[in-house]
Short mmCIF file of C-alpha atoms and ligand atoms in Angstrom, two decimals:
data_model
loop_
_atom_site.label_atom_id
_atom_site.label_comp_id
_atom_site.label_asym_id
_atom_site.label_seq_id
_atom_site.Cartn_x
_atom_site.Cartn_y
_atom_site.Cartn_z
CA MET A 1 23.10 -30.86 19.83
CA SER A 2 22.24 -34.53 20.38
CA PHE A 3 21.85 -36.64 23.44
CA ASN A 4 25.08 -38.52 22.54
CA THR A 5 27.23 -35.56 23.40
CA LEU A 6 25.96 -35.06 26.96
CA GLY A 7 28.02 -37.96 28.41
CA LEU A 8 25.10 -40.27 29.09
CA SER A 9 25.47 -44.03 29.08
CA ASP A 10 24.18 -46.31 26.40
CA ALA A 11 21.44 -47.75 28.66
CA LEU A 12 20.11 -44.20 29.15
CA LEU A 13 20.42 -43.31 25.41
CA ARG A 14 18.43 -46.40 24.55
CA ALA A 15 15.65 -45.33 26.94
CA ILE A 16 15.69 -41.87 25.48
CA ASP A 17 15.50 -43.24 22.04
CA LYS A 18 12.50 -45.52 23.06
CA LYS A 19 10.79 -42.37 24.27
CA GLY A 20 11.27 -40.85 20.87
CA TYR A 21 13.26 -37.84 21.90
CA THR A 22 15.83 -36.85 19.34
CA VAL A 23 17.40 -33.71 20.77
CA PRO A 24 17.75 -32.50 24.38
CA SER A 25 15.67 -29.51 25.42
CA PRO A 26 17.54 -26.37 26.41
CA ILE A 27 17.27 -27.20 30.13
CA GLN A 28 18.53 -30.74 29.64
CA GLU A 29 21.41 -29.42 27.53
CA LYS A 30 22.31 -27.06 30.28
CA ALA A 31 21.63 -28.98 33.47
CA ILE A 32 22.80 -32.58 32.56
CA PRO A 33 26.57 -31.81 32.28
CA PRO A 34 27.07 -30.06 35.61
CA ILE A 35 24.90 -32.62 37.37
CA LEU A 36 27.12 -35.39 35.97
CA GLU A 37 30.20 -33.53 37.24
CA ARG A 38 28.44 -33.80 40.70
CA LYS A 39 27.86 -30.08 41.08
CA ASP A 40 24.93 -28.56 42.85
CA VAL A 41 22.45 -26.99 40.46
CA LEU A 42 19.95 -24.29 40.66
CA ALA A 43 17.57 -24.49 37.71
CA SER A 44 14.99 -22.00 36.62
CA ALA A 45 12.41 -24.07 34.70
CA GLN A 46 8.77 -24.82 34.79
CA THR A 47 6.67 -27.78 33.72
CA GLY A 48 6.87 -28.35 30.06
CA THR A 49 10.49 -27.54 29.60
CA GLY A 50 11.76 -31.17 29.95
CA LYS A 51 13.02 -30.52 33.40
CA THR A 52 12.17 -33.84 34.87
CA ALA A 53 14.43 -35.70 32.28
CA GLY A 54 16.92 -32.84 32.90
CA PHE A 55 17.51 -34.05 36.49
CA THR A 56 16.39 -37.69 36.18
CA LEU A 57 18.73 -38.75 33.42
CA PRO A 58 22.02 -37.74 35.14
CA LEU A 59 20.79 -38.80 38.46
CA LEU A 60 20.21 -42.29 37.14
CA GLN A 61 23.62 -42.33 35.43
CA ILE A 62 25.34 -41.42 38.76
CA LEU A 63 23.52 -44.05 40.62
CA SER A 64 24.17 -46.69 38.13
CA GLN A 65 27.83 -46.06 38.16
CA GLY A 66 28.07 -45.82 42.00
CA GLN A 67 28.77 -48.75 44.30
CA LYS A 68 25.69 -50.92 44.81
CA LEU A 69 24.78 -51.59 48.45
CA ARG A 70 23.24 -54.96 49.18
CA LYS A 71 20.36 -53.61 51.10
CA ARG A 72 19.55 -50.83 48.55
CA PRO A 73 19.17 -47.89 50.87
CA VAL A 74 17.56 -44.69 49.31
CA ARG A 75 20.39 -43.03 47.33
CA ALA A 76 18.41 -40.34 45.51
CA LEU A 77 15.51 -38.47 46.96
CA VAL A 78 13.17 -36.41 44.86
CA LEU A 79 10.75 -34.06 46.76
CA THR A 80 7.76 -32.76 44.98
CA PRO A 81 4.89 -30.52 46.17
CA THR A 82 1.97 -32.68 44.96
CA ARG A 83 0.98 -36.25 44.59
CA GLU A 84 0.34 -35.95 40.86
CA LEU A 85 3.83 -34.48 40.29
CA ALA A 86 5.42 -37.14 42.34
CA ALA A 87 3.64 -39.86 40.25
CA GLN A 88 4.68 -38.19 37.06
CA VAL A 89 8.33 -37.99 38.19
CA LEU A 90 8.28 -41.65 39.05
CA ASP A 91 6.90 -42.52 35.62
CA ASN A 92 9.93 -40.64 34.16
CA VAL A 93 12.34 -42.38 36.45
CA ARG A 94 10.95 -45.78 35.48
CA ALA A 95 10.95 -45.05 31.81
CA TYR A 96 14.50 -43.88 31.84
CA SER A 97 15.90 -46.66 34.08
CA GLU A 98 14.33 -49.44 32.00
CA PHE A 99 17.74 -50.73 30.93
CA LEU A 100 19.42 -50.13 34.29
CA ASP A 101 19.45 -52.18 37.47
CA LEU A 102 17.89 -49.59 39.68
CA ARG A 103 14.67 -49.70 41.73
CA SER A 104 12.46 -46.72 42.24
CA MET A 105 9.16 -45.97 43.98
CA VAL A 106 6.86 -43.08 45.04
CA ILE A 107 5.31 -42.33 48.38
CA PHE A 108 2.57 -39.68 48.97
CA GLY A 109 -0.26 -39.12 51.33
CA GLY A 110 -3.89 -39.60 50.74
CA VAL A 111 -3.59 -43.36 50.21
CA ASN A 112 -2.96 -46.23 52.57
CA ALA A 113 0.61 -46.15 53.82
CA ASN A 114 0.94 -49.88 54.38
CA PRO A 115 1.71 -50.95 50.80
CA GLN A 116 4.27 -48.18 50.72
CA ILE A 117 5.86 -49.40 54.00
CA ARG A 118 6.03 -52.94 52.60
CA ALA A 119 7.54 -51.79 49.32
CA LEU A 120 10.29 -49.88 51.18
CA ARG A 121 11.30 -53.07 52.97
CA ASN A 122 12.62 -54.46 49.62
CA GLY A 123 14.98 -51.50 49.22
CA VAL A 124 14.82 -48.71 46.77
CA ASP A 125 17.46 -46.60 45.04
CA VAL A 126 15.37 -43.64 43.97
CA LEU A 127 12.53 -42.45 46.17
CA VAL A 128 10.12 -39.79 44.97
CA ALA A 129 8.04 -38.37 47.69
CA THR A 130 5.90 -35.54 48.88
CA PRO A 131 7.25 -34.13 52.18
CA GLY A 132 4.43 -34.94 54.64
CA ARG A 133 4.25 -38.68 53.93
CA LEU A 134 8.00 -38.97 53.77
CA LEU A 135 8.25 -37.53 57.28
CA ASP A 136 5.42 -39.79 58.43
CA LEU A 137 7.06 -43.00 57.21
CA HIS A 138 10.51 -41.82 58.47
CA ASN A 139 8.88 -41.30 62.01
CA GLN A 140 7.47 -44.84 61.73
CA ARG A 141 11.04 -46.07 60.92
CA ALA A 142 9.86 -47.37 57.52
CA LEU A 143 12.81 -45.78 55.75
CA SER A 144 16.22 -44.28 56.48
CA LEU A 145 17.58 -41.20 54.54
CA ALA A 146 21.14 -41.73 55.96
CA ASN A 147 22.58 -42.86 52.58
CA VAL A 148 21.10 -40.14 50.23
CA GLU A 149 23.65 -39.05 47.78
CA ILE A 150 21.48 -36.78 45.62
CA LEU A 151 18.64 -34.50 46.76
CA VAL A 152 16.18 -32.96 44.25
CA LEU A 153 13.72 -30.34 45.20
CA ASP A 154 11.31 -30.17 42.26
CA GLU A 155 9.10 -27.19 41.97
CA ALA A 156 10.49 -25.68 45.02
CA ASP A 157 8.51 -22.48 44.68
CA ARG A 158 5.26 -24.59 45.02
CA MET A 159 6.55 -26.44 48.00
CA LEU A 160 7.08 -22.99 49.76
CA ASP A 161 3.64 -21.77 48.53
CA MET A 162 2.06 -24.89 50.02
CA GLY A 163 3.74 -24.29 53.32
CA PHE A 164 6.27 -27.13 53.15
CA GLN A 165 9.15 -25.07 54.49
CA ARG A 166 9.20 -26.70 57.97
CA ASP A 167 8.87 -30.16 56.56
CA ILE A 168 11.75 -29.52 54.18
CA ASN A 169 13.94 -28.32 57.16
CA LYS A 170 13.12 -31.44 59.00
CA ILE A 171 13.97 -33.64 55.99
CA LEU A 172 17.22 -31.83 55.43
CA ASN A 173 18.25 -32.81 59.02
CA LEU A 174 17.76 -36.34 58.24
CA LEU A 175 20.13 -36.27 55.24
CA PRO A 176 23.83 -36.71 55.32
CA ALA A 177 25.77 -33.40 55.09
CA LYS A 178 27.76 -34.55 52.10
CA ARG A 179 25.35 -34.83 49.14
CA GLN A 180 24.63 -33.36 45.75
CA ASN A 181 21.69 -30.86 45.81
CA LEU A 182 19.44 -29.95 42.83
CA LEU A 183 16.80 -27.31 43.16
CA PHE A 184 14.26 -26.62 40.31
CA SER A 185 11.82 -23.70 40.55
CA ALA A 186 9.81 -21.77 38.05
CA THR A 187 10.01 -18.49 40.00
CA PHE A 188 12.72 -17.02 42.21
CA SER A 189 11.26 -15.11 45.22
CA LYS A 190 13.23 -14.01 48.15
CA GLU A 191 12.03 -17.06 50.05
CA ILE A 192 13.39 -19.41 47.28
CA LYS A 193 16.70 -17.61 47.17
CA GLN A 194 16.84 -18.06 50.92
CA LEU A 195 16.05 -21.70 50.63
CA ALA A 196 18.63 -22.23 47.83
CA ASN A 197 21.26 -20.50 49.86
CA GLY A 198 20.75 -22.73 52.81
CA ILE A 199 20.88 -25.94 50.73
CA LEU A 200 23.13 -25.50 47.75
CA HIS A 201 26.90 -25.15 47.71
CA HIS A 202 28.43 -23.04 44.93
CA PRO A 203 25.51 -23.96 42.58
CA VAL A 204 25.66 -23.80 38.81
CA TRP A 205 22.73 -21.65 37.72
CA VAL A 206 20.92 -22.90 34.73
CA GLU A 207 17.90 -21.44 32.85
CA ALA A 208 15.68 -22.77 30.07
CA ALA A 209 15.95 -20.56 26.98
CA PRO A 210 12.80 -18.34 26.48
CA GLU A 211 10.63 -19.32 23.67
CA ASN A 212 10.24 -16.83 20.79
CA THR A 213 8.24 -18.52 18.08
CA THR A 214 5.31 -16.62 16.89
CA ALA A 215 3.22 -19.68 16.07
CA GLU A 216 3.04 -20.38 19.82
CA LYS A 217 1.42 -17.29 20.82
CA ILE A 218 -1.34 -17.30 23.36
CA GLU A 219 -4.44 -15.26 22.63
CA GLN A 220 -5.35 -13.57 25.90
CA LYS A 221 -8.85 -12.28 26.22
CA LEU A 222 -10.44 -10.49 29.19
CA TYR A 223 -14.12 -10.35 29.69
CA ARG A 224 -15.61 -7.95 32.18
CA VAL A 225 -18.53 -9.40 34.01
CA ASP A 226 -20.16 -9.37 37.42
CA GLN A 227 -18.95 -12.13 39.62
CA LYS A 228 -22.48 -13.58 40.07
CA ARG A 229 -22.86 -13.98 36.22
CA LYS A 230 -19.59 -15.64 35.58
CA SER A 231 -20.97 -19.26 35.60
CA GLU A 232 -23.63 -18.33 33.11
CA LEU A 233 -21.09 -16.74 30.85
CA ILE A 234 -18.59 -19.50 30.86
CA ILE A 235 -21.35 -22.12 30.19
CA LYS A 236 -22.38 -19.94 27.30
CA PHE A 237 -18.87 -19.90 25.92
CA ILE A 238 -18.30 -23.65 26.28
CA SER A 239 -21.75 -24.64 24.84
CA GLU A 240 -21.87 -22.16 22.03
CA GLY A 241 -18.23 -22.56 21.14
CA GLY A 242 -18.48 -26.39 21.18
CA TRP A 243 -15.26 -26.40 23.36
CA LYS A 244 -14.25 -29.98 23.92
CA GLN A 245 -11.32 -29.66 26.43
CA VAL A 246 -11.26 -26.78 28.82
CA LEU A 247 -9.23 -26.25 31.88
CA VAL A 248 -10.90 -23.74 34.26
CA PHE A 249 -9.10 -22.25 37.24
CA THR A 250 -10.93 -21.09 40.33
CA ARG A 251 -9.46 -19.42 43.38
CA THR A 252 -10.90 -21.67 45.92
CA LYS A 253 -11.91 -25.42 46.32
CA HIS A 254 -15.53 -24.47 47.05
CA GLY A 255 -15.66 -22.32 44.02
CA ALA A 256 -14.41 -25.27 41.98
CA ASN A 257 -17.07 -27.58 43.40
CA ARG A 258 -19.82 -24.98 42.93
CA LEU A 259 -19.02 -24.24 39.32
CA THR A 260 -18.59 -28.03 38.49
CA LYS A 261 -22.10 -28.67 39.80
CA LYS A 262 -23.62 -25.83 37.72
CA MET A 263 -21.94 -27.20 34.60
CA VAL A 264 -23.04 -30.68 35.27
CA ALA A 265 -26.65 -29.35 35.82
CA GLU A 266 -26.37 -27.80 32.32
CA GLY A 267 -25.43 -31.14 30.75
CA ILE A 268 -21.61 -30.38 30.48
CA THR A 269 -19.46 -33.11 31.65
CA ALA A 270 -17.15 -31.60 34.32
CA ALA A 271 -14.95 -32.63 37.26
CA ALA A 272 -13.23 -30.62 40.01
CA ILE A 273 -9.75 -31.25 41.07
CA HIS A 274 -8.38 -29.80 44.21
CA GLY A 275 -6.64 -30.60 47.54
CA ASN A 276 -9.84 -31.91 49.22
CA LYS A 277 -10.29 -34.60 46.57
CA SER A 278 -9.11 -38.09 47.24
CA GLN A 279 -6.19 -39.36 45.18
CA GLY A 280 -8.67 -41.81 43.41
CA ALA A 281 -11.02 -39.00 42.51
CA ARG A 282 -8.20 -36.85 41.15
CA THR A 283 -6.78 -39.68 39.01
CA LYS A 284 -10.23 -40.51 37.74
CA ALA A 285 -10.91 -36.92 36.83
CA LEU A 286 -7.68 -36.41 35.02
CA GLY A 287 -8.01 -39.81 33.18
CA GLY A 288 -11.53 -38.72 31.99
CA PHE A 289 -10.28 -35.34 30.83
CA LYS A 290 -7.37 -36.83 28.93
CA LYS A 291 -9.65 -39.47 27.34
CA GLY A 292 -12.28 -36.75 26.37
CA THR A 293 -15.19 -38.16 28.49
CA ILE A 294 -14.82 -35.14 30.73
CA ARG A 295 -15.01 -31.83 28.80
CA VAL A 296 -14.16 -29.49 31.68
CA LEU A 297 -11.73 -29.78 34.46
CA VAL A 298 -12.10 -27.22 37.09
CA ALA A 299 -9.07 -26.79 39.17
CA THR A 300 -7.39 -24.72 41.85
CA ASP A 301 -3.82 -23.54 41.16
CA ILE A 302 -2.11 -25.79 43.54
CA ALA A 303 -4.00 -29.08 42.30
CA ALA A 304 -3.28 -28.09 38.56
CA ARG A 305 0.39 -27.54 39.15
CA GLY A 306 2.46 -30.23 37.77
CA LEU A 307 -0.50 -32.02 36.05
CA ASP A 308 0.68 -33.85 32.98
CA ILE A 309 -1.99 -32.82 30.56
CA PRO A 310 -1.35 -31.93 27.00
CA LEU A 311 -1.47 -28.36 25.87
CA LEU A 312 -5.05 -27.27 25.58
CA PRO A 313 -6.94 -25.17 23.22
CA HIS A 314 -8.78 -23.31 26.02
CA VAL A 315 -7.82 -22.22 29.44
CA VAL A 316 -10.27 -20.08 31.45
CA ASN A 317 -9.60 -18.00 34.51
CA PHE A 318 -12.90 -18.09 36.20
CA GLU A 319 -11.33 -15.89 38.80
CA LEU A 320 -7.92 -14.13 38.40
CA PRO A 321 -5.20 -15.25 40.70
CA ASN A 322 -3.98 -12.70 43.19
CA ILE A 323 -0.44 -13.80 42.51
CA SER A 324 0.52 -12.58 39.08
CA GLU A 325 3.02 -15.35 38.40
CA ASP A 326 0.16 -17.77 38.71
CA TYR A 327 -1.51 -16.19 35.72
CA VAL A 328 1.53 -16.91 33.65
CA HIS A 329 1.59 -20.52 34.79
CA ARG A 330 -2.08 -20.92 34.06
CA ILE A 331 -2.13 -19.53 30.63
CA GLY A 332 1.06 -21.55 29.89
CA ARG A 333 -1.26 -24.51 29.73
CA THR A 334 -2.77 -23.43 26.50
CA GLY A 335 -1.51 -23.35 22.86
CA ARG A 336 -1.57 -26.12 20.33
CA ALA A 337 1.19 -27.39 18.05
CA GLY A 338 1.38 -24.76 15.28
CA ALA A 339 -1.63 -22.92 16.37
CA SER A 340 -2.47 -20.37 19.12
CA GLY A 341 -4.31 -21.22 22.17
CA GLU A 342 -6.85 -19.21 23.86
CA ALA A 343 -6.63 -18.00 27.49
CA ILE A 344 -9.80 -16.40 28.68
CA SER A 345 -10.23 -14.48 31.96
CA LEU A 346 -13.53 -13.43 33.43
CA VAL A 347 -12.86 -10.26 35.42
CA SER A 348 -15.18 -8.80 37.94
CA GLN A 349 -14.87 -5.26 39.32
CA GLU A 350 -13.12 -6.57 42.47
CA GLU A 351 -10.40 -8.19 40.24
CA ILE A 352 -9.22 -4.95 38.42
CA SER A 353 -6.29 -4.59 40.65
CA TYR A 354 -5.09 -8.10 39.70
CA VAL A 355 -5.22 -7.15 36.11
CA LYS A 356 -2.86 -4.27 36.84
CA GLY A 357 -0.36 -6.59 38.59
CA ILE A 358 -0.44 -9.00 35.64
CA GLU A 359 0.00 -6.28 33.07
CA LYS A 360 3.00 -5.09 35.07
CA LEU A 361 4.59 -8.66 35.00
CA LEU A 362 3.81 -9.20 31.30
CA GLY A 363 5.06 -5.76 30.38
CA GLU A 364 1.98 -5.07 28.26
CA LYS A 365 -1.59 -3.90 28.50
CA LEU A 366 -4.49 -6.30 28.18
CA GLN A 367 -7.64 -5.20 26.61
CA SER A 368 -11.01 -6.20 27.97
CA GLU A 369 -14.42 -6.83 26.27
CA ILE A 370 -17.99 -7.04 27.30
CA VAL A 371 -20.33 -9.71 25.99
CA ALA A 372 -23.74 -8.41 25.01
CA GLY A 373 -26.27 -9.33 27.67
CA PHE A 374 -23.56 -9.68 30.29
CA GLU A 375 -22.77 -5.93 30.89
CA PRO A 376 -21.39 -5.48 34.37
CA THR A 377 -23.70 -3.56 36.70
CA VAL A 378 -20.88 -1.56 38.19
CA SER A 379 -19.15 0.42 35.54
CA PHE A 380 -15.42 -0.11 35.14
CA GLU A 381 -12.66 2.48 34.79
CA LYS A 382 -12.89 4.17 31.42
CA SER A 383 -9.34 3.17 30.55
CA ALA A 384 -10.11 -0.49 30.85
CA SER A 385 -12.88 -0.47 28.35
CA THR A 386 -12.71 -0.99 24.55
CA PRO A 387 -15.26 -2.06 21.90
CA ARG A 388 -15.44 -5.79 21.53
CA ASN A 389 -14.18 -6.32 18.00
CA LYS A 390 -11.08 -4.14 18.38
CA SER A 391 -9.74 -5.78 21.40
CA ARG A 392 -8.51 -9.19 20.40
CA LYS A 393 -4.86 -9.06 21.09
CA LYS A 394 -2.17 -11.77 20.81
CA ALA A 395 0.38 -11.70 23.56
CA LYS A 396 2.68 -13.90 25.33
CA PRO A 397 4.31 -13.74 28.77
CA LYS A 398 7.84 -12.23 28.70
CA SER A 399 8.90 -13.59 31.82
CA ASN A 400 8.09 -17.20 31.08
CA ASN A 401 9.94 -20.10 29.73
CA ARG A 402 7.64 -21.65 27.09
CA ASN A 403 6.82 -25.13 26.81
CA TYR A 404 9.36 -27.35 25.44
CA ASN A 405 6.92 -30.10 24.48
CA ARG A 406 5.21 -27.70 22.02
CA ARG A 407 8.31 -27.45 19.93
CA SER A 408 8.78 -31.17 19.87
CA ARG A 409 5.18 -31.84 18.73
CA ARG A 410 5.10 -29.45 15.79
P1 AMP B 501 8.54 -31.85 31.88
O1 AMP B 501 8.89 -30.45 31.80
O2 AMP B 501 9.59 -32.70 32.51
O3 AMP B 501 7.27 -31.94 32.53
O4 AMP B 501 8.41 -32.52 30.37
C1 AMP B 501 7.43 -32.02 29.52
C2 AMP B 501 7.13 -32.96 28.33
O5 AMP B 501 8.25 -32.94 27.44
C3 AMP B 501 6.95 -34.37 28.83
O6 AMP B 501 5.88 -34.90 28.22
C4 AMP B 501 8.29 -35.14 28.31
O7 AMP B 501 8.05 -36.41 28.02
C5 AMP B 501 8.72 -34.21 27.09
N1 AMP B 501 10.12 -34.29 26.81
C6 AMP B 501 11.09 -34.14 27.76
N2 AMP B 501 12.36 -34.13 27.11
C7 AMP B 501 12.05 -34.16 25.86
C8 AMP B 501 12.89 -34.12 24.70
N3 AMP B 501 14.22 -34.09 24.77
N4 AMP B 501 12.37 -34.26 23.45
C9 AMP B 501 11.04 -34.26 23.36
N5 AMP B 501 10.12 -34.24 24.35
C10 AMP B 501 10.64 -34.27 25.63
#
């Protein structure tokens, strides 16, 4: 399948070509045609599947064909849970609309609102926004949503996790009843289904095809260790293994800060990224991590969600998430073109029940190891223990759509 057969205009095909994409990803193949037919779409896709282009390309095509209004009211609204994701979506919109006469901008909180208010005055066709700042600026009458033709909810599951349900409802009330709705979500809980039912009309359901190539397996390792010795162990892994780029997940913001400090004290360049960090600090940390001046990025789930970082050789769960799906999202960050990535979890006694939930979701058993000198003081259940050298096991999540980008980079 090539992009030419999807019904996209020459201007968009040129932009796609410039990006270097040769074939559409599965989600693009499936989502673009119904969106161009002006249908509502419910898409099951997570970061890495090419989902952003999946909705951005047809959205731009529809807007470029529609009637231009002199004042350029917002005609397409893309809602995202985080500032980072909003900024990335805007980058995509800008890249794909390079040869079109369409204006786009992003608004999110945590930065001065005045430049955003000024920019809105000039008119904008595509607005990418996080819910809170959008409502703020609407309350200040800095924008109108009365002309929105297309609404996109990107990473809708995260928006609900982050408590945006009420904001979303308020935003829906500001939109015209007649519009096209696109909802993208990695997981489909009862709440997401309810949200989708309330927004979408006879939606076409599209899903990214599951990955099944063996070269992309993720090596999952569990190490049993006392909670209080985890920092020591992870520092040992990073130093002795000479790891250059590691993404570490902690459950809390304070935990992320504490661990970062300990690493820095041991001479490992590290930065924390979470909701309490200013936008500037987050951008700086992410930039340093991508450039290689920061070796370790310590993140909470919400902050890491949607981050546009290349696939990494090492992902560490400093603490296991209590939501099993988050484990799948986290380990999906690892894996290198043509080689396996390593996802390491440090598991304390208190987290054993989380392992059970994760195993249930993955449909397989995970073996755990103990590092000599880091033996847990509380003994674990017998069934969970195996000798170190026999327990390396390759596995991959069954329920997950693997990363499209991986395939394209091989
Ligand atoms: P996304 O899932 O939208 O975050 O996209 C994941 C990555 O895949 C991004 O770096 C995109 O630039 C890239 N990408 C999207 N579509 C394609 C494609 N058709 N071919 C190759 N790479 C793509």
